[in-house]
Amino acid sequence: MKNIIRGLAFFGLLAGPLATMAQDTKFGQLGQELPTPNTYRTASGAPGHQYWQQRADYTIKVELNDENQSVTGSETITYTNNSPDVLTYLWVQLDQNIYEPKSMSNLTQTGNLQDRMSTTAIDYMTREAFDGGYKIKAVKDRGGKDLKYTINNTMMRIDLPTPLKPKQSYTFSIDWFNFINDQKALGGRGGYEYFPGDNNYLYEMAQWFPRMAVYDDVNGWQHKQFLGSGEFALPFGDYKVSITVPADHIVASTGELQNASQVLTSAQQKRFADAAKVDKPMLIVTQEEATQAEKAKSKSKKTWIYSAKNVRDFAWASSRKFIWDAMNVKVGNQNVLAMSYYPKEANPLWGQYSTESVAHTLKVYSKHTIDYPYPVAISVHGPVGGMEYPMLSFNGYRPEADGTYSANTKYGLITVIIHEVGHNFFPMIINSDERQWTWMDEGLNTFMQYLAEQEWEKGYPSRRGEPANIVDYMKSAKNTQVPIMTNSESVLQFGNNAYGKPATALNILRETVMGRELFDYAFKEYSNRWAFKHPMPADFFRTMEDASGVDLDWFWRGWFYTTDHTDIAIEGVKWYTIDSQNPDFVSAQKREQQNKAPQTLSQQRNLQDIKRTRLDERPELADFYNSYDPLASTASDKDRYQKFYASLSNQEKKVLDSGLNFYEVGFKNLGGLVMPLIVRMEYEDGTDEVVNIPAEIWRYNNDEVTKVFVTEKPVVSFTLDPFLQTADTDLSNNSYPRRMAPSRFDIFKQNRQQQPNPMQQQRQETSRSTSNGNSGSNR
């Protein structure tokens, strides 16, 4: 309905309060949710001047038995206590113990029976339990004396003969043996794959040796049991690892190869050296050489020696089936070897895309975080769908047997490589606690993965990152969700909660809340502050605010501490214009106000009960004011209006004569999550305009607000979140007048057709105008 606003009384409406303060505001500062700053971790989010972390250095000898799929190992660990505390025992992680038949992981698996079940499901429930846990053969001190130890499921406590004081180191050794799991049958982050066609095995060795747990200033010992989802927290250190395998095997590993002359042919050594000089993949072990090696199994052995500096873990892979290629990547001032290892079954897909994807990932991540600091980055193809370790990752996806592949397979491969190689940054360098906070690892990395995918090619079919892609999860039943800030082993809908939601939140933060310049600076600052250290959630939250000057407590609270969702509705629109041509301008405004004013109780009584007044009895008491009607139109009104108009400033006259349109738009927060308002106004002449309103508009009332828009041209429609930037779960109430909400297919088409993607395009336009860890999952 159109209303006529007469006069400058409207200026008072613009300046007056539009809402009242909500009692339970979502804009309160994060208080008890965050730990108290101290000398180890500051209020700014930076490490404090007394920050410390422990160190663990390893020397390991391991032998792979290709006959019975097992490993035998011996390791020496030097543990340095940099804490101010005296330690009387040490904790070591034994993650392979989830493969013990009576492990906590196996015993707590849930399931159900159905009336009709497949033979595969029945076989899985009835097969003989695989015994793949560690068989600890010895735990000794440096002098060879036995140490007392206690195994508690996936953790082992080693009791020290004398307390380990601050700044002291302690050296001890562990000998062990364990069988390797069949990854295709049992899942897991490592394991073997058997190829019946040529009777060969491919091994991916992850979490394969007893590893020191983290002791830090926040948790003390981080020794939460490994149940399959929460991955691990580990200290940094140097590794020297000797890996003995059949002589015809090729070994891919964390670190730099120390004895190439002893394990590679002269031709392979030359190719290896040449690959460091080229910027496109070059074969070191060819497919012909790998195929030849598959035909006969060597009975002799070779030992590959690798060294890695300042890493938090170590993984390797081994097979006689490996093809191996490499290329040089310039990152900052450093040359990095991007490499891939894969069987012939992975070609031609892997030869075309794997190493190129590794190189692309290093460049994009380095631009947004820190320069990649390690000498190599590796992608290995085998049974594991996706898993990451320092300098090395395991990745799935292979073509059909005839070498053909679908678009889904191609993009699946590029996606998983970007994700897993990207994990070198989160958490292998920026070393968050995955056992406790999966989102600090997976969420931050999935966000960076989205950026890298979009830089691979325009319109890349990213699975996660776009706000529209998280809508179904956000509006799912509350009893199927938990906040992002939930322990890893207790998370429901793991992929959506730990990967998709935090990645989407950061994308919205970058594109819609903060803007790219502020976000990118703060994100890079966080990466630099916490590289090779152990950040906690508060360190990330505080750094993002500290480096950007943006108060984000409302954002962290809504997205990370609750299960609220975005559902903001346009409740109604009122349209006003100024009638400056009416000579009865002043009096008409007053009459309109009086007619709308409610009668007080005393006024009603005067009208109903008082029959005769004092003035009726004594008419001589009346004077000018009793007969003057201020609302009556007189000949002098026009003169008074002209005098009034003459008294206005030039700006006020300009406004009065402009013919401006004033729209009062009501917004209602139905989902509970406060978010910015992105409003598109479509004008009568076919043009449009987009206005971005910060989320702070909700600070006085978290539930409903009104906003006045002033336009020169009449508006025919208002649309909220037109580019799907806020993960709004109900688009049917996002327009006025109401229109049919787009289908999910319409949204899909819109996302695919936007070049660049909708969030990027919107920002450009507005700137111009104003589990076990099973295979197949990206871990």
PDB file of N, CA and C in Angstrom, residues 331 361-373 421-426 429-430 444-445 447-449 451 519-531 540:
ATOM      1  N   VAL A 331      57.911 -22.699  -5.112  1.00  0.00           N
ATOM      2  CA  VAL A 331      57.067 -22.139  -4.052  1.00  0.00           C
ATOM      3  C   VAL A 331      57.914 -21.149  -3.261  1.00  0.00           C
ATOM      4  N   THR A 361      47.895 -27.543  -5.882  1.00  0.00           N
ATOM      5  CA  THR A 361      47.549 -27.408  -4.462  1.00  0.00           C
ATOM      6  C   THR A 361      48.619 -26.649  -3.702  1.00  0.00           C
ATOM      7  N   LEU A 362      49.866 -26.978  -3.935  1.00  0.00           N
ATOM      8  CA  LEU A 362      50.959 -26.306  -3.226  1.00  0.00           C
ATOM      9  C   LEU A 362      50.941 -24.807  -3.496  1.00  0.00           C
ATOM     10  N   LYS A 363      50.676 -24.426  -4.731  1.00  0.00           N
ATOM     11  CA  LYS A 363      50.698 -23.006  -5.089  1.00  0.00           C
ATOM     12  C   LYS A 363      49.545 -22.250  -4.437  1.00  0.00           C
ATOM     13  N   VAL A 364      48.330 -22.799  -4.513  1.00  0.00           N
ATOM     14  CA  VAL A 364      47.167 -22.084  -3.974  1.00  0.00           C
ATOM     15  C   VAL A 364      47.227 -22.008  -2.458  1.00  0.00           C
ATOM     16  N   TYR A 365      47.518 -23.107  -1.809  1.00  0.00           N
ATOM     17  CA  TYR A 365      47.579 -23.104  -0.344  1.00  0.00           C
ATOM     18  C   TYR A 365      48.688 -22.189   0.148  1.00  0.00           C
ATOM     19  N   SER A 366      49.829 -22.207  -0.526  1.00  0.00           N
ATOM     20  CA  SER A 366      50.942 -21.350  -0.102  1.00  0.00           C
ATOM     21  C   SER A 366      50.557 -19.878  -0.211  1.00  0.00           C
ATOM     22  N   LYS A 367      49.783 -19.536  -1.213  1.00  0.00           N
ATOM     23  CA  LYS A 367      49.352 -18.147  -1.394  1.00  0.00           C
ATOM     24  C   LYS A 367      48.490 -17.681  -0.229  1.00  0.00           C
ATOM     25  N   HIS A 368      47.667 -18.563   0.312  1.00  0.00           N
ATOM     26  CA  HIS A 368      46.712 -18.171   1.351  1.00  0.00           C
ATOM     27  C   HIS A 368      47.189 -18.472   2.772  1.00  0.00           C
ATOM     28  N   THR A 369      48.252 -19.264   2.926  1.00  0.00           N
ATOM     29  CA  THR A 369      48.706 -19.632   4.282  1.00  0.00           C
ATOM     30  C   THR A 369      50.192 -19.295   4.454  1.00  0.00           C
ATOM     31  N   ILE A 370      51.044 -20.287   4.332  1.00  0.00           N
ATOM     32  CA  ILE A 370      52.495 -20.076   4.372  1.00  0.00           C
ATOM     33  C   ILE A 370      53.104 -20.803   3.179  1.00  0.00           C
ATOM     34  N   ASP A 371      54.295 -20.403   2.796  1.00  0.00           N
ATOM     35  CA  ASP A 371      54.986 -21.132   1.736  1.00  0.00           C
ATOM     36  C   ASP A 371      55.247 -22.567   2.182  1.00  0.00           C
ATOM     37  N   TYR A 372      54.924 -23.505   1.315  1.00  0.00           N
ATOM     38  CA  TYR A 372      55.140 -24.917   1.635  1.00  0.00           C
ATOM     39  C   TYR A 372      56.610 -25.133   1.992  1.00  0.00           C
ATOM     40  N   PRO A 373      56.899 -25.667   3.188  1.00  0.00           N
ATOM     41  CA  PRO A 373      58.287 -25.681   3.654  1.00  0.00           C
ATOM     42  C   PRO A 373      59.059 -26.968   3.370  1.00  0.00           C
ATOM     43  N   VAL A 421      46.546 -33.517  -0.195  1.00  0.00           N
ATOM     44  CA  VAL A 421      47.814 -32.773  -0.228  1.00  0.00           C
ATOM     45  C   VAL A 421      47.669 -31.495   0.599  1.00  0.00           C
ATOM     46  N   GLY A 422      46.482 -30.888   0.551  1.00  0.00           N
ATOM     47  CA  GLY A 422      46.238 -29.690   1.350  1.00  0.00           C
ATOM     48  C   GLY A 422      46.384 -29.923   2.832  1.00  0.00           C
ATOM     49  N   HIS A 423      46.160 -31.157   3.259  1.00  0.00           N
ATOM     50  CA  HIS A 423      46.320 -31.474   4.681  1.00  0.00           C
ATOM     51  C   HIS A 423      47.768 -31.289   5.159  1.00  0.00           C
ATOM     52  N   ASN A 424      48.705 -31.177   4.225  1.00  0.00           N
ATOM     53  CA  ASN A 424      50.065 -30.848   4.655  1.00  0.00           C
ATOM     54  C   ASN A 424      50.071 -29.555   5.466  1.00  0.00           C
ATOM     55  N   PHE A 425      49.162 -28.640   5.116  1.00  0.00           N
ATOM     56  CA  PHE A 425      49.087 -27.357   5.813  1.00  0.00           C
ATOM     57  C   PHE A 425      48.227 -27.472   7.072  1.00  0.00           C
ATOM     58  N   PHE A 426      47.075 -28.102   6.953  1.00  0.00           N
ATOM     59  CA  PHE A 426      46.185 -28.332   8.094  1.00  0.00           C
ATOM     60  C   PHE A 426      45.892 -29.827   8.170  1.00  0.00           C
ATOM     61  N   ILE A 429      51.282 -29.030   9.363  1.00  0.00           N
ATOM     62  CA  ILE A 429      52.159 -27.907   9.706  1.00  0.00           C
ATOM     63  C   ILE A 429      51.498 -27.040  10.763  1.00  0.00           C
ATOM     64  N   ILE A 430      50.291 -26.579  10.485  1.00  0.00           N
ATOM     65  CA  ILE A 430      49.505 -25.842  11.486  1.00  0.00           C
ATOM     66  C   ILE A 430      48.787 -26.920  12.293  1.00  0.00           C
ATOM     67  N   LEU A 444      38.921 -26.407   8.094  1.00  0.00           N
ATOM     68  CA  LEU A 444      39.798 -25.406   7.501  1.00  0.00           C
ATOM     69  C   LEU A 444      40.368 -25.898   6.182  1.00  0.00           C
ATOM     70  N   ASN A 445      40.709 -27.186   6.133  1.00  0.00           N
ATOM     71  CA  ASN A 445      41.271 -27.724   4.899  1.00  0.00           C
ATOM     72  C   ASN A 445      40.226 -27.802   3.794  1.00  0.00           C
ATOM     73  N   PHE A 447      37.720 -25.807   3.400  1.00  0.00           N
ATOM     74  CA  PHE A 447      37.576 -24.432   2.920  1.00  0.00           C
ATOM     75  C   PHE A 447      38.678 -24.091   1.916  1.00  0.00           C
ATOM     76  N   MET A 448      39.921 -24.401   2.262  1.00  0.00           N
ATOM     77  CA  MET A 448      41.023 -24.128   1.344  1.00  0.00           C
ATOM     78  C   MET A 448      40.909 -24.982   0.082  1.00  0.00           C
ATOM     79  N   GLN A 449      40.424 -26.196   0.232  1.00  0.00           N
ATOM     80  CA  GLN A 449      40.186 -27.060  -0.930  1.00  0.00           C
ATOM     81  C   GLN A 449      39.224 -26.390  -1.899  1.00  0.00           C
ATOM     82  N   LEU A 451      38.730 -23.185  -2.374  1.00  0.00           N
ATOM     83  CA  LEU A 451      39.428 -22.113  -3.090  1.00  0.00           C
ATOM     84  C   LEU A 451      40.318 -22.688  -4.189  1.00  0.00           C
ATOM     85  N   PHE A 519      39.643 -10.906   5.480  1.00  0.00           N
ATOM     86  CA  PHE A 519      39.702 -12.330   5.808  1.00  0.00           C
ATOM     87  C   PHE A 519      41.056 -12.921   5.441  1.00  0.00           C
ATOM     88  N   ASP A 520      41.511 -12.674   4.220  1.00  0.00           N
ATOM     89  CA  ASP A 520      42.752 -13.292   3.750  1.00  0.00           C
ATOM     90  C   ASP A 520      43.943 -12.872   4.606  1.00  0.00           C
ATOM     91  N   TYR A 521      43.965 -11.612   5.009  1.00  0.00           N
ATOM     92  CA  TYR A 521      45.067 -11.153   5.854  1.00  0.00           C
ATOM     93  C   TYR A 521      45.045 -11.882   7.193  1.00  0.00           C
ATOM     94  N   ALA A 522      43.857 -11.983   7.809  1.00  0.00           N
ATOM     95  CA  ALA A 522      43.750 -12.616   9.123  1.00  0.00           C
ATOM     96  C   ALA A 522      44.033 -14.114   9.041  1.00  0.00           C
ATOM     97  N   PHE A 523      43.554 -14.759   7.985  1.00  0.00           N
ATOM     98  CA  PHE A 523      43.771 -16.201   7.833  1.00  0.00           C
ATOM     99  C   PHE A 523      45.250 -16.505   7.634  1.00  0.00           C
ATOM    100  N   LYS A 524      45.915 -15.679   6.875  1.00  0.00           N
ATOM    101  CA  LYS A 524      47.353 -15.861   6.671  1.00  0.00           C
ATOM    102  C   LYS A 524      48.120 -15.596   7.968  1.00  0.00           C
ATOM    103  N   GLU A 525      47.649 -14.615   8.742  1.00  0.00           N
ATOM    104  CA  GLU A 525      48.288 -14.333  10.026  1.00  0.00           C
ATOM    105  C   GLU A 525      48.158 -15.521  10.965  1.00  0.00           C
ATOM    106  N   TYR A 526      46.976 -16.132  11.010  1.00  0.00           N
ATOM    107  CA  TYR A 526      46.787 -17.328  11.833  1.00  0.00           C
ATOM    108  C   TYR A 526      47.744 -18.429  11.388  1.00  0.00           C
ATOM    109  N   SER A 527      47.865 -18.632  10.089  1.00  0.00           N
ATOM    110  CA  SER A 527      48.734 -19.685   9.570  1.00  0.00           C
ATOM    111  C   SER A 527      50.189 -19.444   9.956  1.00  0.00           C
ATOM    112  N   ASN A 528      50.635 -18.206   9.851  1.00  0.00           N
ATOM    113  CA  ASN A 528      52.021 -17.891  10.214  1.00  0.00           C
ATOM    114  C   ASN A 528      52.257 -17.988  11.713  1.00  0.00           C
ATOM    115  N   ARG A 529      51.286 -17.521  12.511  1.00  0.00           N
ATOM    116  CA  ARG A 529      51.456 -17.586  13.970  1.00  0.00           C
ATOM    117  C   ARG A 529      51.598 -19.018  14.467  1.00  0.00           C
ATOM    118  N   TRP A 530      50.826 -19.935  13.857  1.00  0.00           N
ATOM    119  CA  TRP A 530      50.718 -21.275  14.430  1.00  0.00           C
ATOM    120  C   TRP A 530      51.371 -22.349  13.574  1.00  0.00           C
ATOM    121  N   ALA A 531      52.155 -21.965  12.567  1.00  0.00           N
ATOM    122  CA  ALA A 531      52.916 -22.953  11.812  1.00  0.00           C
ATOM    123  C   ALA A 531      53.897 -23.664  12.735  1.00  0.00           C
ATOM    124  N   PHE A 540      42.396 -19.670  16.979  1.00  0.00           N
ATOM    125  CA  PHE A 540      41.885 -19.315  15.653  1.00  0.00           C
ATOM    126  C   PHE A 540      40.858 -18.197  15.746  1.00  0.00           C
TER     127      PHE A 540
END
